[in-house]
PDB file of C-alpha atoms in Angstrom:
ATOM      1  CA  UNK A   9      -0.004   0.153   0.082  1.00  0.00           C
ATOM      2  CA  UNK A  10       2.800   2.299   0.865  1.00  0.00           C
ATOM      3  CA  UNK A  11       4.840   1.592  -2.678  1.00  0.00           C
ATOM      4  CA  UNK A  12       0.774   2.624  -4.298  1.00  0.00           C
ATOM      5  CA  UNK A  13       1.314   6.161  -2.581  1.00  0.00           C
ATOM      6  CA  UNK A  14       4.901   6.794  -3.600  1.00  0.00           C
ATOM      7  CA  UNK A  15       3.862   6.184  -7.242  1.00  0.00           C
ATOM      8  CA  UNK A  16       0.375   8.080  -6.801  1.00  0.00           C
ATOM      9  CA  UNK A  17       2.938  11.172  -5.638  1.00  0.00           C
ATOM     10  CA  UNK A  18       5.316  10.605  -8.262  1.00  0.00           C
ATOM     11  CA  UNK A  19       2.632  10.638 -11.241  1.00  0.00           C
ATOM     12  CA  UNK A  20       0.756  13.581  -9.744  1.00  0.00           C
ATOM     13  CA  UNK A  21       3.935  15.662  -9.284  1.00  0.00           C
ATOM     14  CA  UNK A  22       5.298  14.680 -12.179  1.00  0.00           C
ATOM     15  CA  UNK A  23       2.058  16.157 -13.996  1.00  0.00           C
ATOM     16  CA  UNK A  24       2.187  19.179 -12.010  1.00  0.00           C
ATOM     17  CA  UNK A  25       5.969  19.656 -13.073  1.00  0.00           C
ATOM     18  CA  UNK A  26       5.150  19.025 -16.391  1.00  0.00           C
ATOM     19  CA  UNK A  27       2.510  21.432 -16.757  1.00  0.00           C
ATOM     20  CA  UNK A  28       4.433  24.180 -15.190  1.00  0.00           C
ATOM     21  CA  UNK A  29       7.487  24.033 -17.357  1.00  0.00           C
ATOM     22  CA  UNK A  30       5.302  22.917 -20.704  1.00  0.00           C
ATOM     23  CA  UNK A  31       2.149  24.784 -22.139  1.00  0.00           C
ATOM     24  CA  UNK A  32       0.443  22.453 -23.999  1.00  0.00           C
ATOM     25  CA  UNK A  33      -2.146  24.611 -24.674  1.00  0.00           C
ATOM     26  CA  UNK A  34      -0.558  26.951 -26.970  1.00  0.00           C
ATOM     27  CA  UNK A  35      -2.607  28.318 -29.887  1.00  0.00           C
ATOM     28  CA  UNK A  36      -0.081  29.455 -31.922  1.00  0.00           C
ATOM     29  CA  UNK A  37      -0.439  28.083 -35.284  1.00  0.00           C
ATOM     30  CA  UNK A  38       2.578  27.517 -37.333  1.00  0.00           C
ATOM     31  CA  UNK A  39       2.265  27.845 -41.007  1.00  0.00           C
ATOM     32  CA  UNK A  40       3.076  24.576 -42.918  1.00  0.00           C
ATOM     33  CA  UNK A  41       4.990  25.255 -46.520  1.00  0.00           C
ATOM     34  CA  UNK A  42       3.054  22.987 -48.906  1.00  0.00           C
ATOM     35  CA  UNK A  43       5.580  21.005 -51.219  1.00  0.00           C
ATOM     36  CA  UNK A  44       2.468  20.198 -53.907  1.00  0.00           C
ATOM     37  CA  UNK A  45       1.728  24.033 -54.657  1.00  0.00           C
ATOM     38  CA  UNK A  46       1.847  24.825 -58.615  1.00  0.00           C
ATOM     39  CA  UNK A  47       4.802  26.801 -59.760  1.00  0.00           C
ATOM     40  CA  UNK A  48       3.611  29.029 -62.455  1.00  0.00           C
ATOM     41  CA  UNK A  49       5.586  31.526 -64.306  1.00  0.00           C
ATOM     42  CA  UNK A  50       5.106  34.682 -66.142  1.00  0.00           C
ATOM     43  CA  UNK A  51       6.230  34.488 -69.555  1.00  0.00           C
ATOM     44  CA  UNK A  52       6.054  37.566 -71.730  1.00  0.00           C
ATOM     45  CA  UNK A  53       7.059  36.027 -74.726  1.00  0.00           C
ATOM     46  CA  UNK A  54       8.665  33.319 -77.038  1.00  0.00           C
ATOM     47  CA  UNK A  55      10.975  34.181 -79.759  1.00  0.00           C
ATOM     48  CA  UNK A  56      12.602  32.353 -82.517  1.00  0.00           C
ATOM     49  CA  UNK A  57      16.190  34.405 -81.780  1.00  0.00           C
ATOM     50  CA  UNK A  58      18.216  34.504 -78.715  1.00  0.00           C
ATOM     51  CA  UNK A  59      18.620  38.302 -79.960  1.00  0.00           C
ATOM     52  CA  UNK A  60      14.796  39.380 -79.676  1.00  0.00           C
ATOM     53  CA  UNK A  61      14.247  37.364 -76.302  1.00  0.00           C
ATOM     54  CA  UNK A  62      17.286  38.820 -74.782  1.00  0.00           C
ATOM     55  CA  UNK A  63      15.856  42.439 -75.668  1.00  0.00           C
ATOM     56  CA  UNK A  64      12.539  42.023 -74.054  1.00  0.00           C
ATOM     57  CA  UNK A  65      14.230  40.200 -71.141  1.00  0.00           C
ATOM     58  CA  UNK A  66      16.409  43.057 -70.433  1.00  0.00           C
ATOM     59  CA  UNK A  67      13.587  45.528 -70.861  1.00  0.00           C
ATOM     60  CA  UNK A  68      11.899  43.972 -68.124  1.00  0.00           C
ATOM     61  CA  UNK A  69      14.630  41.921 -65.614  1.00  0.00           C
ATOM     62  CA  UNK A  70      13.541  38.824 -66.920  1.00  0.00           C
ATOM     63  CA  UNK A  71      15.390  35.579 -67.847  1.00  0.00           C
ATOM     64  CA  UNK A  72      15.555  33.921 -71.303  1.00  0.00           C
ATOM     65  CA  UNK A  73      15.042  30.031 -71.161  1.00  0.00           C
ATOM     66  CA  UNK A  74      15.870  28.031 -74.683  1.00  0.00           C
ATOM     67  CA  UNK A  75      13.092  25.394 -74.741  1.00  0.00           C
ATOM     68  CA  UNK A  76      12.940  23.374 -78.121  1.00  0.00           C
ATOM     69  CA  UNK A  77      12.899  25.406 -81.145  1.00  0.00           C
ATOM     70  CA  UNK A  78      12.363  28.693 -78.927  1.00  0.00           C
ATOM     71  CA  UNK A  79      13.341  31.393 -76.072  1.00  0.00           C
ATOM     72  CA  UNK A  80      10.881  31.696 -73.866  1.00  0.00           C
ATOM     73  CA  UNK A  81      11.229  35.025 -71.486  1.00  0.00           C
ATOM     74  CA  UNK A  82      10.151  34.674 -67.809  1.00  0.00           C
ATOM     75  CA  UNK A  83      10.038  37.873 -65.931  1.00  0.00           C
ATOM     76  CA  UNK A  84       8.784  35.731 -62.705  1.00  0.00           C
ATOM     77  CA  UNK A  85       8.347  32.018 -61.177  1.00  0.00           C
ATOM     78  CA  UNK A  86       6.182  32.125 -58.340  1.00  0.00           C
ATOM     79  CA  UNK A  87       3.766  29.621 -56.419  1.00  0.00           C
ATOM     80  CA  UNK A  88       1.926  31.556 -53.530  1.00  0.00           C
ATOM     81  CA  UNK A  89      -1.031  33.369 -54.510  1.00  0.00           C
ATOM     82  CA  UNK A  90      -0.682  36.607 -52.640  1.00  0.00           C
ATOM     83  CA  UNK A  91       2.979  37.095 -54.543  1.00  0.00           C
ATOM     84  CA  UNK A  92       0.753  35.766 -57.917  1.00  0.00           C
ATOM     85  CA  UNK A  93      -1.797  38.342 -57.078  1.00  0.00           C
ATOM     86  CA  UNK A  94       0.655  41.008 -56.711  1.00  0.00           C
ATOM     87  CA  UNK A  95       2.930  40.186 -60.116  1.00  0.00           C
ATOM     88  CA  UNK A  96      -0.415  40.525 -62.064  1.00  0.00           C
ATOM     89  CA  UNK A  97      -0.904  43.813 -60.140  1.00  0.00           C
ATOM     90  CA  UNK A  98       2.439  44.972 -61.307  1.00  0.00           C
ATOM     91  CA  UNK A  99       2.350  43.993 -64.813  1.00  0.00           C
ATOM     92  CA  UNK A 100      -1.288  45.270 -65.464  1.00  0.00           C
ATOM     93  CA  UNK A 101       0.029  48.646 -64.234  1.00  0.00           C
ATOM     94  CA  UNK A 102       2.714  48.386 -66.309  1.00  0.00           C
ATOM     95  CA  UNK A 103       0.605  47.426 -69.408  1.00  0.00           C
ATOM     96  CA  UNK A 104       2.737  44.441 -70.063  1.00  0.00           C
ATOM     97  CA  UNK A 105       0.970  41.426 -71.672  1.00  0.00           C
ATOM     98  CA  UNK A 106       1.851  38.330 -70.094  1.00  0.00           C
ATOM     99  CA  UNK A 107       0.990  34.339 -69.817  1.00  0.00           C
ATOM    100  CA  UNK A 108       0.382  31.981 -66.732  1.00  0.00           C
ATOM    101  CA  UNK A 109       2.375  29.014 -67.631  1.00  0.00           C
ATOM    102  CA  UNK A 110       2.597  26.034 -64.808  1.00  0.00           C
ATOM    103  CA  UNK A 111       6.092  24.716 -64.795  1.00  0.00           C
ATOM    104  CA  UNK A 112       7.645  21.802 -63.026  1.00  0.00           C
ATOM    105  CA  UNK A 113      11.129  22.871 -61.436  1.00  0.00           C
ATOM    106  CA  UNK A 114      13.857  21.132 -59.668  1.00  0.00           C
ATOM    107  CA  UNK A 115      13.125  20.293 -56.277  1.00  0.00           C
ATOM    108  CA  UNK A 116      16.293  22.279 -55.120  1.00  0.00           C
ATOM    109  CA  UNK A 117      14.787  25.206 -56.888  1.00  0.00           C
ATOM    110  CA  UNK A 118      11.382  24.930 -54.947  1.00  0.00           C
ATOM    111  CA  UNK A 119      13.380  25.091 -51.743  1.00  0.00           C
ATOM    112  CA  UNK A 120      14.998  28.418 -52.697  1.00  0.00           C
ATOM    113  CA  UNK A 121      11.426  29.764 -54.136  1.00  0.00           C
ATOM    114  CA  UNK A 122       9.790  28.875 -51.041  1.00  0.00           C
ATOM    115  CA  UNK A 123      12.519  31.114 -49.310  1.00  0.00           C
ATOM    116  CA  UNK A 124      12.356  33.999 -51.492  1.00  0.00           C
ATOM    117  CA  UNK A 125       8.432  34.378 -51.475  1.00  0.00           C
ATOM    118  CA  UNK A 126       8.241  34.245 -47.643  1.00  0.00           C
ATOM    119  CA  UNK A 127      10.581  37.371 -47.727  1.00  0.00           C
ATOM    120  CA  UNK A 128       8.517  38.637 -50.671  1.00  0.00           C
ATOM    121  CA  UNK A 129       5.434  38.181 -48.807  1.00  0.00           C
ATOM    122  CA  UNK A 130       6.801  40.132 -45.810  1.00  0.00           C
ATOM    123  CA  UNK A 131       8.222  43.227 -47.779  1.00  0.00           C
ATOM    124  CA  UNK A 132       6.004  46.172 -48.379  1.00  0.00           C
ATOM    125  CA  UNK A 133       8.588  47.800 -50.829  1.00  0.00           C
ATOM    126  CA  UNK A 134       8.016  47.116 -54.360  1.00  0.00           C
ATOM    127  CA  UNK A 135      11.957  47.588 -55.103  1.00  0.00           C
ATOM    128  CA  UNK A 136      12.783  44.798 -52.634  1.00  0.00           C
ATOM    129  CA  UNK A 137      10.057  42.937 -53.979  1.00  0.00           C
ATOM    130  CA  UNK A 138      10.909  42.990 -57.642  1.00  0.00           C
ATOM    131  CA  UNK A 139      14.987  42.427 -56.558  1.00  0.00           C
ATOM    132  CA  UNK A 140      13.831  39.063 -54.853  1.00  0.00           C
ATOM    133  CA  UNK A 141      12.052  38.388 -57.834  1.00  0.00           C
ATOM    134  CA  UNK A 142      15.005  38.881 -60.171  1.00  0.00           C
ATOM    135  CA  UNK A 143      17.081  36.822 -57.562  1.00  0.00           C
ATOM    136  CA  UNK A 144      14.544  33.570 -57.766  1.00  0.00           C
ATOM    137  CA  UNK A 145      15.061  34.169 -61.198  1.00  0.00           C
ATOM    138  CA  UNK A 146      18.482  34.130 -61.323  1.00  0.00           C
ATOM    139  CA  UNK A 147      18.433  30.919 -59.179  1.00  0.00           C
ATOM    140  CA  UNK A 148      16.049  29.104 -61.338  1.00  0.00           C
ATOM    141  CA  UNK A 149      18.254  30.072 -64.266  1.00  0.00           C
ATOM    142  CA  UNK A 150      21.084  28.318 -62.823  1.00  0.00           C
ATOM    143  CA  UNK A 151      19.301  25.393 -61.655  1.00  0.00           C
ATOM    144  CA  UNK A 152      17.244  25.090 -65.315  1.00  0.00           C
ATOM    145  CA  UNK A 153      20.741  25.278 -66.811  1.00  0.00           C
ATOM    146  CA  UNK A 154      22.511  22.414 -64.767  1.00  0.00           C
ATOM    147  CA  UNK A 155      19.842  20.128 -65.019  1.00  0.00           C
ATOM    148  CA  UNK A 156      19.276  20.423 -68.918  1.00  0.00           C
ATOM    149  CA  UNK A 157      15.729  20.639 -68.363  1.00  0.00           C
ATOM    150  CA  UNK A 158      12.739  21.627 -65.519  1.00  0.00           C
ATOM    151  CA  UNK A 159      11.963  18.361 -64.022  1.00  0.00           C
TER     152      UNK A 159
END
């Protein structure tokens, strides 16, 4: 009987100490990054010559990607809807015609993109937002050229 009391007191003491040092009733939510998000490229043109694609790419701070028989110009690659909407508004203000193209990206690039997009969501500066897009485009181009394809 004495050992039962000892065990009971030990269990109650453990529970009290545990609740004292560990708050299990926390209502703080953690944002989960989904790896199943679609990746969308903002394509502003497809050209037969690299020269023409480069002119447009330079004009809008984009990148040129060689795809089959043509050169494609992307000005953004995004997955987060908040950032996609922000880019749509930006391009509409500039009266730039674009095509939203779903693309496959290397796994390592997706991780980089999600990091850039978290920063994009937090910034209120359009200049910083566009610089982050340029950096993510440069990373995409590096991964694309090293992989030889986008899958």
